[in-house]
Amino acid sequence: MSEAINLGSIDDIDEGEAKVIPGDENGTGEDIAVFHAEDGNFYALNDECTHETASLADGWIEGTEVECPVHSAKFCLKSGQAMCMPATIAARTHKVVVQDGAVMLYPNCPVAAQV
Ligand code: FES
């Protein structure tokens, strides 16, 4: 398992919002978006829509999905699965754990599908 990155308190990312951890900070070379979903949980996806180039962190969170701000493809925050066109390829997931009130990101530790 990769080393965890402490992103700070759960209160630092409001529900319905996302925080981007740049690739040079998370060690993967690719930006990762950590979402505070409307189910109260935290999820992480690579911060790039798999359709074209767009930041998913700039999109809209609805329940446990995020809608791309450019062409409105939706991705499941739990599995990364593309839920509708125009995206057909899943976004890469990373494990997130809340530990003692802190959000811990495990880059390169994919999440098994939970849908
Ligand atoms: S760039 Fe995201 S749906 Fe097209």
PDB file of N, CA and C in Angstrom, residues 5-58:
ATOM      1  N   ILE A   5      -1.321  10.407   2.632  1.00  0.00           N
ATOM      2  CA  ILE A   5      -1.110  11.849   2.732  1.00  0.00           C
ATOM      3  C   ILE A   5      -2.232  12.402   3.598  1.00  0.00           C
ATOM      4  N   ASN A   6      -1.874  13.111   4.646  1.00  0.00           N
ATOM      5  CA  ASN A   6      -2.856  13.721   5.535  1.00  0.00           C
ATOM      6  C   ASN A   6      -3.317  15.046   4.916  1.00  0.00           C
ATOM      7  N   LEU A   7      -4.612  15.099   4.576  1.00  0.00           N
ATOM      8  CA  LEU A   7      -5.155  16.293   3.926  1.00  0.00           C
ATOM      9  C   LEU A   7      -5.753  17.269   4.926  1.00  0.00           C
ATOM     10  N   GLY A   8      -5.656  16.950   6.197  1.00  0.00           N
ATOM     11  CA  GLY A   8      -6.200  17.835   7.209  1.00  0.00           C
ATOM     12  C   GLY A   8      -7.571  17.395   7.672  1.00  0.00           C
ATOM     13  N   SER A   9      -8.214  18.264   8.404  1.00  0.00           N
ATOM     14  CA  SER A   9      -9.498  17.954   9.031  1.00  0.00           C
ATOM     15  C   SER A   9     -10.601  17.716   7.994  1.00  0.00           C
ATOM     16  N   ILE A  10     -11.559  16.867   8.384  1.00  0.00           N
ATOM     17  CA  ILE A  10     -12.726  16.651   7.521  1.00  0.00           C
ATOM     18  C   ILE A  10     -13.485  17.962   7.296  1.00  0.00           C
ATOM     19  N   ASP A  11     -13.331  18.911   8.193  1.00  0.00           N
ATOM     20  CA  ASP A  11     -14.024  20.192   8.053  1.00  0.00           C
ATOM     21  C   ASP A  11     -13.375  21.097   7.005  1.00  0.00           C
ATOM     22  N   ASP A  12     -12.195  20.710   6.518  1.00  0.00           N
ATOM     23  CA  ASP A  12     -11.497  21.549   5.545  1.00  0.00           C
ATOM     24  C   ASP A  12     -12.057  21.404   4.132  1.00  0.00           C
ATOM     25  N   ILE A  13     -12.830  20.336   3.894  1.00  0.00           N
ATOM     26  CA  ILE A  13     -13.469  20.159   2.582  1.00  0.00           C
ATOM     27  C   ILE A  13     -14.971  20.086   2.834  1.00  0.00           C
ATOM     28  N   ASP A  14     -15.673  21.134   2.467  1.00  0.00           N
ATOM     29  CA  ASP A  14     -17.121  21.169   2.698  1.00  0.00           C
ATOM     30  C   ASP A  14     -17.827  20.097   1.880  1.00  0.00           C
ATOM     31  N   GLU A  15     -18.963  19.635   2.409  1.00  0.00           N
ATOM     32  CA  GLU A  15     -19.753  18.667   1.650  1.00  0.00           C
ATOM     33  C   GLU A  15     -20.163  19.298   0.320  1.00  0.00           C
ATOM     34  N   GLY A  16     -20.016  18.527  -0.763  1.00  0.00           N
ATOM     35  CA  GLY A  16     -20.334  19.042  -2.092  1.00  0.00           C
ATOM     36  C   GLY A  16     -19.164  19.753  -2.741  1.00  0.00           C
ATOM     37  N   GLU A  17     -18.005  19.732  -2.084  1.00  0.00           N
ATOM     38  CA  GLU A  17     -16.820  20.397  -2.627  1.00  0.00           C
ATOM     39  C   GLU A  17     -15.704  19.377  -2.840  1.00  0.00           C
ATOM     40  N   ALA A  18     -14.643  19.818  -3.504  1.00  0.00           N
ATOM     41  CA  ALA A  18     -13.502  18.942  -3.768  1.00  0.00           C
ATOM     42  C   ALA A  18     -12.207  19.719  -3.568  1.00  0.00           C
ATOM     43  N   LYS A  19     -11.164  18.975  -3.272  1.00  0.00           N
ATOM     44  CA  LYS A  19      -9.835  19.573  -3.112  1.00  0.00           C
ATOM     45  C   LYS A  19      -8.888  18.833  -4.045  1.00  0.00           C
ATOM     46  N   VAL A  20      -8.039  19.567  -4.744  1.00  0.00           N
ATOM     47  CA  VAL A  20      -7.098  18.954  -5.679  1.00  0.00           C
ATOM     48  C   VAL A  20      -5.722  18.853  -5.032  1.00  0.00           C
ATOM     49  N   ILE A  21      -5.150  17.655  -5.106  1.00  0.00           N
ATOM     50  CA  ILE A  21      -3.784  17.446  -4.628  1.00  0.00           C
ATOM     51  C   ILE A  21      -2.923  17.255  -5.878  1.00  0.00           C
ATOM     52  N   PRO A  22      -2.052  18.241  -6.160  1.00  0.00           N
ATOM     53  CA  PRO A  22      -1.275  18.205  -7.402  1.00  0.00           C
ATOM     54  C   PRO A  22      -0.407  16.944  -7.517  1.00  0.00           C
ATOM     55  N   GLY A  23      -0.170  16.545  -8.744  1.00  0.00           N
ATOM     56  CA  GLY A  23       0.595  15.336  -9.001  1.00  0.00           C
ATOM     57  C   GLY A  23       1.979  15.337  -8.397  1.00  0.00           C
ATOM     58  N   ASP A  24       2.626  16.507  -8.342  1.00  0.00           N
ATOM     59  CA  ASP A  24       3.973  16.545  -7.767  1.00  0.00           C
ATOM     60  C   ASP A  24       3.939  16.463  -6.244  1.00  0.00           C
ATOM     61  N   GLU A  25       2.763  16.628  -5.653  1.00  0.00           N
ATOM     62  CA  GLU A  25       2.633  16.480  -4.191  1.00  0.00           C
ATOM     63  C   GLU A  25       2.152  15.093  -3.800  1.00  0.00           C
ATOM     64  N   ASN A  26       1.346  14.467  -4.685  1.00  0.00           N
ATOM     65  CA  ASN A  26       0.793  13.159  -4.297  1.00  0.00           C
ATOM     66  C   ASN A  26       1.663  12.001  -4.781  1.00  0.00           C
ATOM     67  N   GLY A  27       2.683  12.306  -5.580  1.00  0.00           N
ATOM     68  CA  GLY A  27       3.635  11.280  -5.983  1.00  0.00           C
ATOM     69  C   GLY A  27       3.254  10.485  -7.210  1.00  0.00           C
ATOM     70  N   THR A  28       2.073  10.716  -7.768  1.00  0.00           N
ATOM     71  CA  THR A  28       1.655   9.957  -8.950  1.00  0.00           C
ATOM     72  C   THR A  28       1.976  10.692 -10.241  1.00  0.00           C
ATOM     73  N   GLY A  29       2.255  11.990 -10.139  1.00  0.00           N
ATOM     74  CA  GLY A  29       2.471  12.777 -11.350  1.00  0.00           C
ATOM     75  C   GLY A  29       1.166  13.243 -11.976  1.00  0.00           C
ATOM     76  N   GLU A  30       0.048  12.803 -11.426  1.00  0.00           N
ATOM     77  CA  GLU A  30      -1.262  13.210 -11.952  1.00  0.00           C
ATOM     78  C   GLU A  30      -2.077  13.812 -10.807  1.00  0.00           C
ATOM     79  N   ASP A  31      -2.772  14.884 -11.106  1.00  0.00           N
ATOM     80  CA  ASP A  31      -3.581  15.531 -10.067  1.00  0.00           C
ATOM     81  C   ASP A  31      -4.692  14.588  -9.599  1.00  0.00           C
ATOM     82  N   ILE A  32      -4.945  14.618  -8.301  1.00  0.00           N
ATOM     83  CA  ILE A  32      -6.017  13.810  -7.706  1.00  0.00           C
ATOM     84  C   ILE A  32      -7.017  14.744  -7.045  1.00  0.00           C
ATOM     85  N   ALA A  33      -8.303  14.526  -7.316  1.00  0.00           N
ATOM     86  CA  ALA A  33      -9.372  15.305  -6.683  1.00  0.00           C
ATOM     87  C   ALA A  33      -9.983  14.474  -5.563  1.00  0.00           C
ATOM     88  N   VAL A  34     -10.070  15.066  -4.383  1.00  0.00           N
ATOM     89  CA  VAL A  34     -10.725  14.410  -3.241  1.00  0.00           C
ATOM     90  C   VAL A  34     -12.064  15.101  -3.025  1.00  0.00           C
ATOM     91  N   PHE A  35     -13.128  14.320  -3.129  1.00  0.00           N
ATOM     92  CA  PHE A  35     -14.491  14.847  -3.069  1.00  0.00           C
ATOM     93  C   PHE A  35     -15.128  14.529  -1.722  1.00  0.00           C
ATOM     94  N   HIS A  36     -15.869  15.496  -1.181  1.00  0.00           N
ATOM     95  CA  HIS A  36     -16.711  15.262  -0.009  1.00  0.00           C
ATOM     96  C   HIS A  36     -18.132  15.121  -0.557  1.00  0.00           C
ATOM     97  N   ALA A  37     -18.549  13.886  -0.690  1.00  0.00           N
ATOM     98  CA  ALA A  37     -19.826  13.601  -1.356  1.00  0.00           C
ATOM     99  C   ALA A  37     -21.008  13.898  -0.449  1.00  0.00           C
ATOM    100  N   GLU A  38     -22.186  13.895  -1.066  1.00  0.00           N
ATOM    101  CA  GLU A  38     -23.411  14.217  -0.322  1.00  0.00           C
ATOM    102  C   GLU A  38     -23.854  13.082   0.598  1.00  0.00           C
ATOM    103  N   ASP A  39     -23.170  11.925   0.525  1.00  0.00           N
ATOM    104  CA  ASP A  39     -23.452  10.869   1.505  1.00  0.00           C
ATOM    105  C   ASP A  39     -22.569  11.034   2.749  1.00  0.00           C
ATOM    106  N   GLY A  40     -21.774  12.105   2.759  1.00  0.00           N
ATOM    107  CA  GLY A  40     -20.923  12.401   3.907  1.00  0.00           C
ATOM    108  C   GLY A  40     -19.548  11.773   3.834  1.00  0.00           C
ATOM    109  N   ASN A  41     -19.343  10.897   2.845  1.00  0.00           N
ATOM    110  CA  ASN A  41     -18.051  10.219   2.710  1.00  0.00           C
ATOM    111  C   ASN A  41     -17.122  10.967   1.757  1.00  0.00           C
ATOM    112  N   PHE A  42     -15.849  10.570   1.811  1.00  0.00           N
ATOM    113  CA  PHE A  42     -14.826  11.163   0.951  1.00  0.00           C
ATOM    114  C   PHE A  42     -14.374  10.135  -0.083  1.00  0.00           C
ATOM    115  N   TYR A  43     -14.164  10.607  -1.311  1.00  0.00           N
ATOM    116  CA  TYR A  43     -13.736   9.739  -2.405  1.00  0.00           C
ATOM    117  C   TYR A  43     -12.680  10.489  -3.208  1.00  0.00           C
ATOM    118  N   ALA A  44     -11.818   9.724  -3.899  1.00  0.00           N
ATOM    119  CA  ALA A  44     -10.783  10.366  -4.705  1.00  0.00           C
ATOM    120  C   ALA A  44     -10.733   9.749  -6.095  1.00  0.00           C
ATOM    121  N   LEU A  45     -10.660  10.635  -7.090  1.00  0.00           N
ATOM    122  CA  LEU A  45     -10.501  10.234  -8.490  1.00  0.00           C
ATOM    123  C   LEU A  45      -9.374  11.065  -9.093  1.00  0.00           C
ATOM    124  N   ASN A  46      -8.731  10.525 -10.137  1.00  0.00           N
ATOM    125  CA  ASN A  46      -7.832  11.383 -10.892  1.00  0.00           C
ATOM    126  C   ASN A  46      -8.622  12.596 -11.362  1.00  0.00           C
ATOM    127  N   ASP A  47      -7.991  13.756 -11.253  1.00  0.00           N
ATOM    128  CA  ASP A  47      -8.725  14.995 -11.536  1.00  0.00           C
ATOM    129  C   ASP A  47      -8.716  15.318 -13.020  1.00  0.00           C
ATOM    130  N   GLU A  48      -8.999  14.319 -13.852  1.00  0.00           N
ATOM    131  CA  GLU A  48      -9.096  14.594 -15.280  1.00  0.00           C
ATOM    132  C   GLU A  48     -10.200  13.750 -15.862  1.00  0.00           C
ATOM    133  N   CYS A  49     -11.147  14.407 -16.487  1.00  0.00           N
ATOM    134  CA  CYS A  49     -12.223  13.688 -17.164  1.00  0.00           C
ATOM    135  C   CYS A  49     -11.608  12.772 -18.210  1.00  0.00           C
ATOM    136  N   THR A  50     -12.160  11.571 -18.369  1.00  0.00           N
ATOM    137  CA  THR A  50     -11.601  10.624 -19.336  1.00  0.00           C
ATOM    138  C   THR A  50     -12.119  10.875 -20.746  1.00  0.00           C
ATOM    139  N   HIS A  51     -13.011  11.847 -20.912  1.00  0.00           N
ATOM    140  CA  HIS A  51     -13.504  12.172 -22.259  1.00  0.00           C
ATOM    141  C   HIS A  51     -12.523  13.092 -22.971  1.00  0.00           C
ATOM    142  N   GLU A  52     -12.342  14.287 -22.427  1.00  0.00           N
ATOM    143  CA  GLU A  52     -11.344  15.209 -22.943  1.00  0.00           C
ATOM    144  C   GLU A  52     -10.624  15.793 -21.732  1.00  0.00           C
ATOM    145  N   THR A  53     -10.202  17.031 -21.847  1.00  0.00           N
ATOM    146  CA  THR A  53      -9.453  17.609 -20.736  1.00  0.00           C
ATOM    147  C   THR A  53     -10.349  18.519 -19.910  1.00  0.00           C
ATOM    148  N   ALA A  54     -10.618  18.098 -18.691  1.00  0.00           N
ATOM    149  CA  ALA A  54     -11.404  18.916 -17.775  1.00  0.00           C
ATOM    150  C   ALA A  54     -11.112  18.459 -16.363  1.00  0.00           C
ATOM    151  N   SER A  55     -11.180  19.398 -15.437  1.00  0.00           N
ATOM    152  CA  SER A  55     -10.997  19.083 -14.025  1.00  0.00           C
ATOM    153  C   SER A  55     -12.324  18.618 -13.443  1.00  0.00           C
ATOM    154  N   LEU A  56     -12.359  17.394 -12.927  1.00  0.00           N
ATOM    155  CA  LEU A  56     -13.596  16.913 -12.304  1.00  0.00           C
ATOM    156  C   LEU A  56     -13.878  17.658 -11.004  1.00  0.00           C
ATOM    157  N   ALA A  57     -12.832  18.175 -10.378  1.00  0.00           N
ATOM    158  CA  ALA A  57     -13.040  18.953  -9.149  1.00  0.00           C
ATOM    159  C   ALA A  57     -13.825  20.227  -9.426  1.00  0.00           C
ATOM    160  N   ASP A  58     -13.813  20.685 -10.684  1.00  0.00           N
ATOM    161  CA  ASP A  58     -14.584  21.875 -11.066  1.00  0.00           C
ATOM    162  C   ASP A  58     -16.023  21.522 -11.427  1.00  0.00           C
TER     163      ASP A  58
END
